[in-house]
N, C-alpha and C. Protein backbone atom coordinates (compact mmCIF):
# COMPACT_ATOMS: atom_id res chain seq x y z
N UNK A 1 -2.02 14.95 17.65
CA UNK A 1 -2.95 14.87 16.53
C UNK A 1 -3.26 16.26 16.00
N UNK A 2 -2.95 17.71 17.14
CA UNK A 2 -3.62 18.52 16.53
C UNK A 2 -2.60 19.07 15.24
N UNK A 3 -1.38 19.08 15.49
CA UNK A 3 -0.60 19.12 14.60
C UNK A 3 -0.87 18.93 12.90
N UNK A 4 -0.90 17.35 12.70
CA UNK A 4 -1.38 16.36 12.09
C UNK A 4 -2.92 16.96 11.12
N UNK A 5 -3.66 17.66 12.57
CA UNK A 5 -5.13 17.98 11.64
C UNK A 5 -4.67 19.37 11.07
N UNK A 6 -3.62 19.91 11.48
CA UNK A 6 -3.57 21.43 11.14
C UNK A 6 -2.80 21.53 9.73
N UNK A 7 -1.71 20.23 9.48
CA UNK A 7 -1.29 20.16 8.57
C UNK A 7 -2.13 19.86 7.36
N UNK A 8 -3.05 18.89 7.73
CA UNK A 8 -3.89 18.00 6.56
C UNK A 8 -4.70 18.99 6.32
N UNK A 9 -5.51 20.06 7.21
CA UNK A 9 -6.22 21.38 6.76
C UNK A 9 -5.67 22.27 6.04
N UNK A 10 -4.23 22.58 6.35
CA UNK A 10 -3.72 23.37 5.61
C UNK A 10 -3.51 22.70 3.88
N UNK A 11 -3.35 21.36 4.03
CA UNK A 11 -2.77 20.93 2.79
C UNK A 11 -3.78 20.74 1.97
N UNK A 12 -5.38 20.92 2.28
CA UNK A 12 -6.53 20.47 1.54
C UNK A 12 -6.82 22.03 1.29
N UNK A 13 -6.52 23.04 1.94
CA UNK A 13 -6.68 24.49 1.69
C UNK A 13 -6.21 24.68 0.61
N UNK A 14 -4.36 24.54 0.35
CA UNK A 14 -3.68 24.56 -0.54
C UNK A 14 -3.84 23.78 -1.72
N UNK A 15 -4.34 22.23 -1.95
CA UNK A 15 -4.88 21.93 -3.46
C UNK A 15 -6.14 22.14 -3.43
N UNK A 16 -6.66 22.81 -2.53
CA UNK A 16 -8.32 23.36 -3.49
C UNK A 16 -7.66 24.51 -4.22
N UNK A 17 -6.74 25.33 -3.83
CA UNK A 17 -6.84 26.67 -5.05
C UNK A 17 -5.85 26.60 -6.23
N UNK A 18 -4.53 25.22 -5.55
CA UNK A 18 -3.88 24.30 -7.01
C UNK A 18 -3.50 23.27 -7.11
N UNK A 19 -4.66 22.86 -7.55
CA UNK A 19 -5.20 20.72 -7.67
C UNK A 19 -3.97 20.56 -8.25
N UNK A 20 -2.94 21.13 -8.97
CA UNK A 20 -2.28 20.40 -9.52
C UNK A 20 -0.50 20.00 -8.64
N UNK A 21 -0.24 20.64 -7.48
CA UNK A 21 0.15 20.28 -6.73
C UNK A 21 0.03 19.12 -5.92
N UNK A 22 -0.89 18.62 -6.16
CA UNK A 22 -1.12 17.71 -5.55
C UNK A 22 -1.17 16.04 -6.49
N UNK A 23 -0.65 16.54 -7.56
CA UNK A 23 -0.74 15.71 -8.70
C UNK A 23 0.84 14.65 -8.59
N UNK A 24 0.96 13.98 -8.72
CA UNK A 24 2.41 13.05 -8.71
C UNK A 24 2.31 12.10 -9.43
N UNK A 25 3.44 11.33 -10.01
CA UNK A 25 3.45 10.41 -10.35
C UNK A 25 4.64 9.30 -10.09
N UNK A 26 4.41 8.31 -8.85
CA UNK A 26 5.37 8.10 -8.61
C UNK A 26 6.05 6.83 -9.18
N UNK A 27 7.25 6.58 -9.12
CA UNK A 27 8.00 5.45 -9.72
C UNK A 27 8.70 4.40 -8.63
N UNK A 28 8.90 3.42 -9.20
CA UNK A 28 9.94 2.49 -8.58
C UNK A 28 11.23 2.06 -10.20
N UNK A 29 12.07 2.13 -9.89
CA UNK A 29 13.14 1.29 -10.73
C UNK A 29 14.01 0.17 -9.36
N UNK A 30 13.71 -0.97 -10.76
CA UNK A 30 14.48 -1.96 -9.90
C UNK A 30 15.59 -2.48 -11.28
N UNK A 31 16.65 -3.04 -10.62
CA UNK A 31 18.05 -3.32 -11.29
C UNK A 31 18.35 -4.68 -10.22
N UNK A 32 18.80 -5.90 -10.90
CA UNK A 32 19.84 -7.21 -10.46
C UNK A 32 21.03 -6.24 -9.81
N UNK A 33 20.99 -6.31 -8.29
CA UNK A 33 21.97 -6.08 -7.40
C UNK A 33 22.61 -7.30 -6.93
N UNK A 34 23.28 -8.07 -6.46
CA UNK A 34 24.13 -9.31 -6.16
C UNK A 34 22.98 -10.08 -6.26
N UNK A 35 21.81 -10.08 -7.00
CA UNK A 35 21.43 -11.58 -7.15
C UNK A 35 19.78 -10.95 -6.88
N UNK A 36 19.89 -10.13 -5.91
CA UNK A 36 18.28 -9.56 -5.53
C UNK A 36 18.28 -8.53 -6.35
N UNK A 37 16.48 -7.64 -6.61
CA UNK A 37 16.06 -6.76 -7.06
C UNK A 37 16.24 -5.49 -6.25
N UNK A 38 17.11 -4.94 -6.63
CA UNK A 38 17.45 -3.27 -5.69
C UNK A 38 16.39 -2.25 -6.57
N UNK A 39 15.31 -2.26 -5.45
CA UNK A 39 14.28 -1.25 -6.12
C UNK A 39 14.80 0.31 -5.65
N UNK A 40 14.29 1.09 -6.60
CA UNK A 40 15.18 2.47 -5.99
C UNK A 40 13.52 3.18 -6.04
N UNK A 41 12.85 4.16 -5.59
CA UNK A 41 11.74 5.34 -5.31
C UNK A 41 12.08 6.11 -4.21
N UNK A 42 11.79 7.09 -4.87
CA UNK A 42 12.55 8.34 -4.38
C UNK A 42 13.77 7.62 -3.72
N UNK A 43 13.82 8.89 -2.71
CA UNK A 43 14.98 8.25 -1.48
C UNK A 43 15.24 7.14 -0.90
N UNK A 44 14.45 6.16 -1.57
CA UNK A 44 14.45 4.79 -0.71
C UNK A 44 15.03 3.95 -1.38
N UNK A 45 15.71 2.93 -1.16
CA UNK A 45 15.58 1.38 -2.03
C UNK A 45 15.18 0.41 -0.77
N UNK A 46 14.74 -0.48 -1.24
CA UNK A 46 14.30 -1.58 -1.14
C UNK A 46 14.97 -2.84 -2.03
N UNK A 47 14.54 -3.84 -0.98
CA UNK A 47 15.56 -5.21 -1.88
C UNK A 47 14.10 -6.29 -2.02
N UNK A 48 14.03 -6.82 -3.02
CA UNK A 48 13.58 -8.23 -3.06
C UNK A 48 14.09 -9.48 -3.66
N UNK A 49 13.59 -10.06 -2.88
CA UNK A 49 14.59 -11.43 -3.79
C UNK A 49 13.05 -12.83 -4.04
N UNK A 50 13.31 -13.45 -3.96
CA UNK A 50 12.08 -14.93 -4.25
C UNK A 50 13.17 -16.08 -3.33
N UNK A 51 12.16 -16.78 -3.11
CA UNK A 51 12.58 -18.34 -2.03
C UNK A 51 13.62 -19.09 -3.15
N UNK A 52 14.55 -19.69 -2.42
CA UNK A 52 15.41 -20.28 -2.77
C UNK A 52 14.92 -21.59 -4.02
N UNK A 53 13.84 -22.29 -3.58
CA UNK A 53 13.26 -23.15 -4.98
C UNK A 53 12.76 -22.66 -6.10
N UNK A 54 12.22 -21.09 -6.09
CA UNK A 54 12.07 -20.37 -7.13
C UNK A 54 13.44 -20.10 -8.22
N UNK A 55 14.91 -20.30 -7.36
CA UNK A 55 16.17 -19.70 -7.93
C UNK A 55 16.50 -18.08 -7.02
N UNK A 56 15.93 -18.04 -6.30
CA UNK A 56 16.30 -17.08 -5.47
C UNK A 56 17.69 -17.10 -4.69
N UNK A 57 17.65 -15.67 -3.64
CA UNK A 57 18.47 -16.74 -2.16
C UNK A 57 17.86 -16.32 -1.11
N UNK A 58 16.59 -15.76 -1.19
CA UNK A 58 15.98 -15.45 0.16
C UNK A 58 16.22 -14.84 1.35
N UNK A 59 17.02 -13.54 0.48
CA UNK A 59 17.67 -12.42 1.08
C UNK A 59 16.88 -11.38 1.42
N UNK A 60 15.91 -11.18 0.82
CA UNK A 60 14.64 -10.03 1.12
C UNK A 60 13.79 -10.62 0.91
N UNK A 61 12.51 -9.55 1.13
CA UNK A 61 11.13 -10.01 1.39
C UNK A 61 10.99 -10.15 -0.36
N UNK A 62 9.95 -11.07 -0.77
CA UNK A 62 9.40 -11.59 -2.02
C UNK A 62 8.78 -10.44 -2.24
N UNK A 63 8.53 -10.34 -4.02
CA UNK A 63 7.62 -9.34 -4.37
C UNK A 63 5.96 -9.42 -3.48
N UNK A 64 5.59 -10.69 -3.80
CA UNK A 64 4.35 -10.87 -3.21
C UNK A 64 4.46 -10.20 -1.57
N UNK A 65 5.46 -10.56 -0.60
CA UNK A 65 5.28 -9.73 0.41
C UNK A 65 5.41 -8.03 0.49
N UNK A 66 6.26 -7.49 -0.42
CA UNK A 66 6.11 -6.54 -0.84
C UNK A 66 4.70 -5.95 -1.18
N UNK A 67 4.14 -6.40 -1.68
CA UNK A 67 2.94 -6.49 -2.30
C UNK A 67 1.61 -5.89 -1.03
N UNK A 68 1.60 -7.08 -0.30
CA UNK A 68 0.86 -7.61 0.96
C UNK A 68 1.41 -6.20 1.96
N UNK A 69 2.78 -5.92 2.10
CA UNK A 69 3.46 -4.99 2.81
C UNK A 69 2.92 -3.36 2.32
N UNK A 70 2.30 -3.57 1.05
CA UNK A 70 1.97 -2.10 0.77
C UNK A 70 0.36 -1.73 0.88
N UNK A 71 0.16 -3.20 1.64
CA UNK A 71 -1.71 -3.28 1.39
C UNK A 71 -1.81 -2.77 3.18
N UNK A 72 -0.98 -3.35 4.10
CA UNK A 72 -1.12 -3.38 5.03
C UNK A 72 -0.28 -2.16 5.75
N UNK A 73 0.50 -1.90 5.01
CA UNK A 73 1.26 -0.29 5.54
C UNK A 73 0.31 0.75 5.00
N UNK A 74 -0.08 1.06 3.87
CA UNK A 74 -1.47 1.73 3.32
C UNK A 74 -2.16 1.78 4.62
N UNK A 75 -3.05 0.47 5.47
CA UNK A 75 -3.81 0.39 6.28
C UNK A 75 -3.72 1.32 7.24
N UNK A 76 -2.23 1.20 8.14
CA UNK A 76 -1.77 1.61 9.27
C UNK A 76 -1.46 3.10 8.99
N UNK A 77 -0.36 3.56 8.08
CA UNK A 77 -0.27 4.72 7.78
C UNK A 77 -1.29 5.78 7.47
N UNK A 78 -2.49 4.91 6.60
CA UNK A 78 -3.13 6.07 6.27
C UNK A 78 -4.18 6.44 7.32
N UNK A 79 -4.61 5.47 8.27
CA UNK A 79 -5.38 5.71 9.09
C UNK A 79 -4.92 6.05 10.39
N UNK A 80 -3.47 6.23 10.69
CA UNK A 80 -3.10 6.67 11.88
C UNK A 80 -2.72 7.95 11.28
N UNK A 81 -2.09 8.53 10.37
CA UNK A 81 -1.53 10.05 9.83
C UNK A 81 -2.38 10.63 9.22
N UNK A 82 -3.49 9.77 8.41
CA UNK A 82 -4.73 11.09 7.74
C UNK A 82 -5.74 10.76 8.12
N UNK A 83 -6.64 9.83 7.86
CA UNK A 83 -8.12 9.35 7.81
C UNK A 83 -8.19 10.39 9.92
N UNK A 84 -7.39 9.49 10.99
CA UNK A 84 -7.93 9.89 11.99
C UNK A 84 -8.14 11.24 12.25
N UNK A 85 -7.11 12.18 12.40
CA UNK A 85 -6.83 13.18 12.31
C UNK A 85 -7.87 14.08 11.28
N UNK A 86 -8.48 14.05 10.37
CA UNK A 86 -8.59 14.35 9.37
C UNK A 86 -10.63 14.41 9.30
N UNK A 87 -11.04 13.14 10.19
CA UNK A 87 -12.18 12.56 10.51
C UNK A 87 -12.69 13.46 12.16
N UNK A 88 -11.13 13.55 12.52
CA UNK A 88 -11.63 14.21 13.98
C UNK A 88 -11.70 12.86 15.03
N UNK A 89 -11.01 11.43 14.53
CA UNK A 89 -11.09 10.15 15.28
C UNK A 89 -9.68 10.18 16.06
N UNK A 90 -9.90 9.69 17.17
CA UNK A 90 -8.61 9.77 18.47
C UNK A 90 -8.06 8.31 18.10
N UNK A 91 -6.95 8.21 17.69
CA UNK A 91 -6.50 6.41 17.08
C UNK A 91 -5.37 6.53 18.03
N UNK A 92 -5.07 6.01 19.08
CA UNK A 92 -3.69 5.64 19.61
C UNK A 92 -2.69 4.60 18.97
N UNK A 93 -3.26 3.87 17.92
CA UNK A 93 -2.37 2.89 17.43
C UNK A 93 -3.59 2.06 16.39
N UNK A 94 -2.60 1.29 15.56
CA UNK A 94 -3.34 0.72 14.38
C UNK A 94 -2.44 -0.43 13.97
N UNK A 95 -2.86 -1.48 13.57
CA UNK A 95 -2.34 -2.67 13.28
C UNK A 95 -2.82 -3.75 11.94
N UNK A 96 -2.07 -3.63 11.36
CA UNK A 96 -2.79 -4.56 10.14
C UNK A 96 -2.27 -5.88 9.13
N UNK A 97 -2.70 -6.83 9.24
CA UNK A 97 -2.05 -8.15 8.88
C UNK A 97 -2.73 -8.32 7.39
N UNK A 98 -1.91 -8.10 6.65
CA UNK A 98 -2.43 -8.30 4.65
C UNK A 98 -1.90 -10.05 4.31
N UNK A 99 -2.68 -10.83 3.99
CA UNK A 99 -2.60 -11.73 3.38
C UNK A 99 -2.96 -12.59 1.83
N UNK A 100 -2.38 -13.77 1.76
CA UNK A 100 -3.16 -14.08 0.72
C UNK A 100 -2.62 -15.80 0.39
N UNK A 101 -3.47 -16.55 -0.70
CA UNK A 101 -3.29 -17.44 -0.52
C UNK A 101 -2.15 -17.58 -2.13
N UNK A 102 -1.25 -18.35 -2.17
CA UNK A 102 -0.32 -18.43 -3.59
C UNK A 102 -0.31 -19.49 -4.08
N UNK A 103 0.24 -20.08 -5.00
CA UNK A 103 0.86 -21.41 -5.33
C UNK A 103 1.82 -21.10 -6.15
N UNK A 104 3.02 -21.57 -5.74
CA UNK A 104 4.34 -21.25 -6.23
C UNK A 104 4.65 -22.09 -7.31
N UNK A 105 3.94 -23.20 -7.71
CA UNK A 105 4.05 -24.18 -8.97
C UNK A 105 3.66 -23.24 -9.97
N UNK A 106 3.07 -22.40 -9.82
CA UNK A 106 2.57 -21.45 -11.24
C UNK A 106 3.24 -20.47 -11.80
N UNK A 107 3.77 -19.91 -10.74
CA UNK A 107 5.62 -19.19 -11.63
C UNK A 107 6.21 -20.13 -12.33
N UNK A 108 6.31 -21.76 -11.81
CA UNK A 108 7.54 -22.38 -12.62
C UNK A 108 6.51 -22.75 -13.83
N UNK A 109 5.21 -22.46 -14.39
CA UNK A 109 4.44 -23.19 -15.59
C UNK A 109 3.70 -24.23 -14.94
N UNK A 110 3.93 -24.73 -13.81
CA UNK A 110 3.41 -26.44 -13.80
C UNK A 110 2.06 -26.42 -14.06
N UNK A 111 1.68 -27.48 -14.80
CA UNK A 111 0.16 -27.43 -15.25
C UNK A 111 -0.47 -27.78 -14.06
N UNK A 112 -1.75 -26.94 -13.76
CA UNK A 112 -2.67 -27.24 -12.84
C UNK A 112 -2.84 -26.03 -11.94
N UNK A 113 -1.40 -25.04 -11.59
CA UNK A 113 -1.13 -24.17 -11.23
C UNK A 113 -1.35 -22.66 -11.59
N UNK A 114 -2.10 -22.02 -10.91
CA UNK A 114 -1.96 -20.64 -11.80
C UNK A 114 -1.30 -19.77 -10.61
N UNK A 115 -0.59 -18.59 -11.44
CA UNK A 115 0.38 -17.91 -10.61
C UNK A 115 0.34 -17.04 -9.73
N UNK A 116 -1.16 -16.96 -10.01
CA UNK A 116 -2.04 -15.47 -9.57
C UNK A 116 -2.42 -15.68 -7.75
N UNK A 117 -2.39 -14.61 -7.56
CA UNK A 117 -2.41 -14.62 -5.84
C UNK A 117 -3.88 -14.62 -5.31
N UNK A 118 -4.46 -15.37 -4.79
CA UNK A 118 -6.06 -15.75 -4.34
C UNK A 118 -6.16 -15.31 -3.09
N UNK A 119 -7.37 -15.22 -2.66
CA UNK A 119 -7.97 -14.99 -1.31
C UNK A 119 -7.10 -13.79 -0.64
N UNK A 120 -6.86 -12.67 -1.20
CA UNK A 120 -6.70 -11.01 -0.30
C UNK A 120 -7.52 -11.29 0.45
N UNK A 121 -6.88 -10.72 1.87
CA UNK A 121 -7.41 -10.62 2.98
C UNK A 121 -6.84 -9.37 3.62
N UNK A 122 -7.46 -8.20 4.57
CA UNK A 122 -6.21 -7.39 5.53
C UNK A 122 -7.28 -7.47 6.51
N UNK A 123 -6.81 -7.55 7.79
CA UNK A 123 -7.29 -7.57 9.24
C UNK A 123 -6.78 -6.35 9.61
N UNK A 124 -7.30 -5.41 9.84
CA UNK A 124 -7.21 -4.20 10.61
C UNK A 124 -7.63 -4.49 11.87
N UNK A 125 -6.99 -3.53 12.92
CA UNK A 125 -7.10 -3.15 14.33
C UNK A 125 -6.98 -1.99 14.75
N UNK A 126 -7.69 -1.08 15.18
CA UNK A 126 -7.65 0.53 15.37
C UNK A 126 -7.25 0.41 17.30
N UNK A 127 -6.90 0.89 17.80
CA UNK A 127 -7.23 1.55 19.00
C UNK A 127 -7.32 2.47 18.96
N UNK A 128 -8.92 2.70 19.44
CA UNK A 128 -9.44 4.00 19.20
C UNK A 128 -10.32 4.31 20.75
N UNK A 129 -10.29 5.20 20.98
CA UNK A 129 -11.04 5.34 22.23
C UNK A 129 -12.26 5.89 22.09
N UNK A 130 -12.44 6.16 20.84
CA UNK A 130 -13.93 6.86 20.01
C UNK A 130 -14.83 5.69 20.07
N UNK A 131 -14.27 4.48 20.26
CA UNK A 131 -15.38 3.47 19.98
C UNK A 131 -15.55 2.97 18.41
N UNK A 132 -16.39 1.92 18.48
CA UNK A 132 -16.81 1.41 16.98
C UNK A 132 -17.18 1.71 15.90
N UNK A 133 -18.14 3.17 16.60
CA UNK A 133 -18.81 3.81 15.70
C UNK A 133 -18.02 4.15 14.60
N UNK A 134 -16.78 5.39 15.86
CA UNK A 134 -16.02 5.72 15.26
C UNK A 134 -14.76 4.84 14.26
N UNK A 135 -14.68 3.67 14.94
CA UNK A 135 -13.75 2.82 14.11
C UNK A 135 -14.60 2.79 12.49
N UNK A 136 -15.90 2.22 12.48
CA UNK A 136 -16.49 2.47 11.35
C UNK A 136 -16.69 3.21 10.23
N UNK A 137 -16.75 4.42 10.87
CA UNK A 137 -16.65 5.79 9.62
C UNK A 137 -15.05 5.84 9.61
N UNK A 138 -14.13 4.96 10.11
CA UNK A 138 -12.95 5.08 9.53
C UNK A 138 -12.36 4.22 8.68
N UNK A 139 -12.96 2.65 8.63
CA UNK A 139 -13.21 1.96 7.79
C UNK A 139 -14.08 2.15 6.42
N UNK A 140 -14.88 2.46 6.48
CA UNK A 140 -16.07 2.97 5.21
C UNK A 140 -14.80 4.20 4.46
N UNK A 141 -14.32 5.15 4.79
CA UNK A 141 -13.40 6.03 4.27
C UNK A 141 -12.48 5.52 3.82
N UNK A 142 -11.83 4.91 4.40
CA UNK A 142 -10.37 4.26 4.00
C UNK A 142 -11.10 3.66 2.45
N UNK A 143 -12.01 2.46 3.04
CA UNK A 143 -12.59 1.38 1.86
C UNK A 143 -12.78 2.74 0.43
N UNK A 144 -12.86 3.78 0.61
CA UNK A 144 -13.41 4.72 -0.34
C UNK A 144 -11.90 5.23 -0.98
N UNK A 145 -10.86 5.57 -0.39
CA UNK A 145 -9.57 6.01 -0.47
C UNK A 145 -8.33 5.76 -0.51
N UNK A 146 -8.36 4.43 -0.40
CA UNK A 146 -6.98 3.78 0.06
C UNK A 146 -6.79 3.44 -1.05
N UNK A 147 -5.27 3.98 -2.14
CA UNK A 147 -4.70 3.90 -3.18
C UNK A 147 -4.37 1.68 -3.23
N UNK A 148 -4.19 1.93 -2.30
CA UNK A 148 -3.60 0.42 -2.68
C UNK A 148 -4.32 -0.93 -2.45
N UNK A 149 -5.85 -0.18 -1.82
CA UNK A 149 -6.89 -1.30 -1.82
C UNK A 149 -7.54 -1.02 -3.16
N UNK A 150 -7.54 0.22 -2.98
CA UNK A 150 -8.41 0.62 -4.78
C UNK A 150 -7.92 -0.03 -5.29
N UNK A 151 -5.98 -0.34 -5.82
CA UNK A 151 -5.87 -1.02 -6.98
C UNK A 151 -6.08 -2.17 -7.00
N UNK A 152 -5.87 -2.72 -5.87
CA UNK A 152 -6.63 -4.47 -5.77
C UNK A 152 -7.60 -5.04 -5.98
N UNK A 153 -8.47 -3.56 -5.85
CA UNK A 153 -9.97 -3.64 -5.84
C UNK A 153 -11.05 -3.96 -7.37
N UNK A 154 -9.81 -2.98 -7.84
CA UNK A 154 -10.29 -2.01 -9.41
C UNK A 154 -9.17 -1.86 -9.86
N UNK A 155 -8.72 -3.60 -10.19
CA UNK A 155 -7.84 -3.25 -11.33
C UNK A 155 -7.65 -2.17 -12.60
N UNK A 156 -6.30 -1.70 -12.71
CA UNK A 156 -6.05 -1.35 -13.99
C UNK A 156 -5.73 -1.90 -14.73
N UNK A 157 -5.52 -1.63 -16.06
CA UNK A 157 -4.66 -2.29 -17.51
C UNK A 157 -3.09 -1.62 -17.02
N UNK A 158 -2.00 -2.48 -17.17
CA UNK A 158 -0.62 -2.15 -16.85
C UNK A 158 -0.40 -2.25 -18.15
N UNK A 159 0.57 -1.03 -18.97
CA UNK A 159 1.49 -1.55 -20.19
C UNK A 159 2.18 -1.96 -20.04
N UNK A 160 3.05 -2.95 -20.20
CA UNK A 160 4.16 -3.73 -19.84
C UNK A 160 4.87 -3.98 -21.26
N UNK A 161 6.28 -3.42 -21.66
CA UNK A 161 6.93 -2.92 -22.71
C UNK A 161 8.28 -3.79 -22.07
N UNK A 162 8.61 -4.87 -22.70
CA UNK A 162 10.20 -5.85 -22.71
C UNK A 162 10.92 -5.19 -23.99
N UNK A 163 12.04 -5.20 -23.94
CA UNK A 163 12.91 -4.88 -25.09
C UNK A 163 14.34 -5.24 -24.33
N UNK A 164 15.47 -5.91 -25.28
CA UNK A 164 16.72 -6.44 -25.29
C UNK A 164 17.40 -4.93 -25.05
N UNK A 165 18.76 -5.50 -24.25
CA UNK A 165 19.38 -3.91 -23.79
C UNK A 165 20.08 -4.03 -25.05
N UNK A 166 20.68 -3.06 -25.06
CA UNK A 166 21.44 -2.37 -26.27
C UNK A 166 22.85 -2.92 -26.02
């Protein structure tokens, strides 16, 4: 951990004297690869596809788990690599289950159905040997910081721009 705190000190040293280093803006592009969505960010791709009754083939995880996967990796990552370290909290491990409730009739239109994803949920689990307290002021922080609960939290307006390829 001391590592970890020496880095995150050094790196809060370094955008206090240039905030704008610390500025990013990151992307995903996704493109029809054999049938699934080959998302590309940075160095990574990722695949998604949708369940086979959607018209899928249920080759990768669904956007929606994607989704759920970035609520609940957010959780684990940010509180085992910054929040602990960062708080001065001893975390040996962290665990977190993101859910939600769907109805898949509302992608296809069916009346009665709406498409929108209900009841967010994430179950966190710290092992922490600091105790509750400490689990607490690491919860209250996160709830204050976490990019990907914020956006769930506090929606934005997305522009969303379709146009025919050339």
């Amino acid at each position: 951990m001391e590592t970890r705190t020496t880095t995150i000190e050094d790196t809060t040293a370094m955008w206090k004297r240039e905030p704008d280093r610390a500025r990013s803006a990151p992307a995903a592009t996704a493109r029809v690869e054999d049938g699934q969505a080959a998302i590309q960010t940075g160095p990574f791709t990722l695949r998604a596809d949708l369940p086979a009754p959607l018209g899928g083939t249920n080759q990768a995880p669904s956007p929606t788990a994607l989704l759920l996967s970035a609520l609940a990796g957010c959780a684990v990552a940010f509180v085992y690599d910054t929040l602990g370290p960062q708080l001065g909290v001893r975390i040996d491990g962290v665990e977190a289950t993101a859910r939600c409730a769907a109805d898949a009739r509302g992608l296809l239109g069916m009346d009665g159905a709406e498409p929108d994803l209900r009841e967010l949920a994430v179950d966190i689990t710290v092992d922490c040997p600091d105790g509750e307290e400490a689990v607490a002021e690491v919860a209250r922080v996160w709830r204050e910081r976490c990019p990907i609960y914020l956006a769930l939290q506090r929606p934005t307006d997305v522009a969303v721009h379709f146009r025919a390829a050339a």
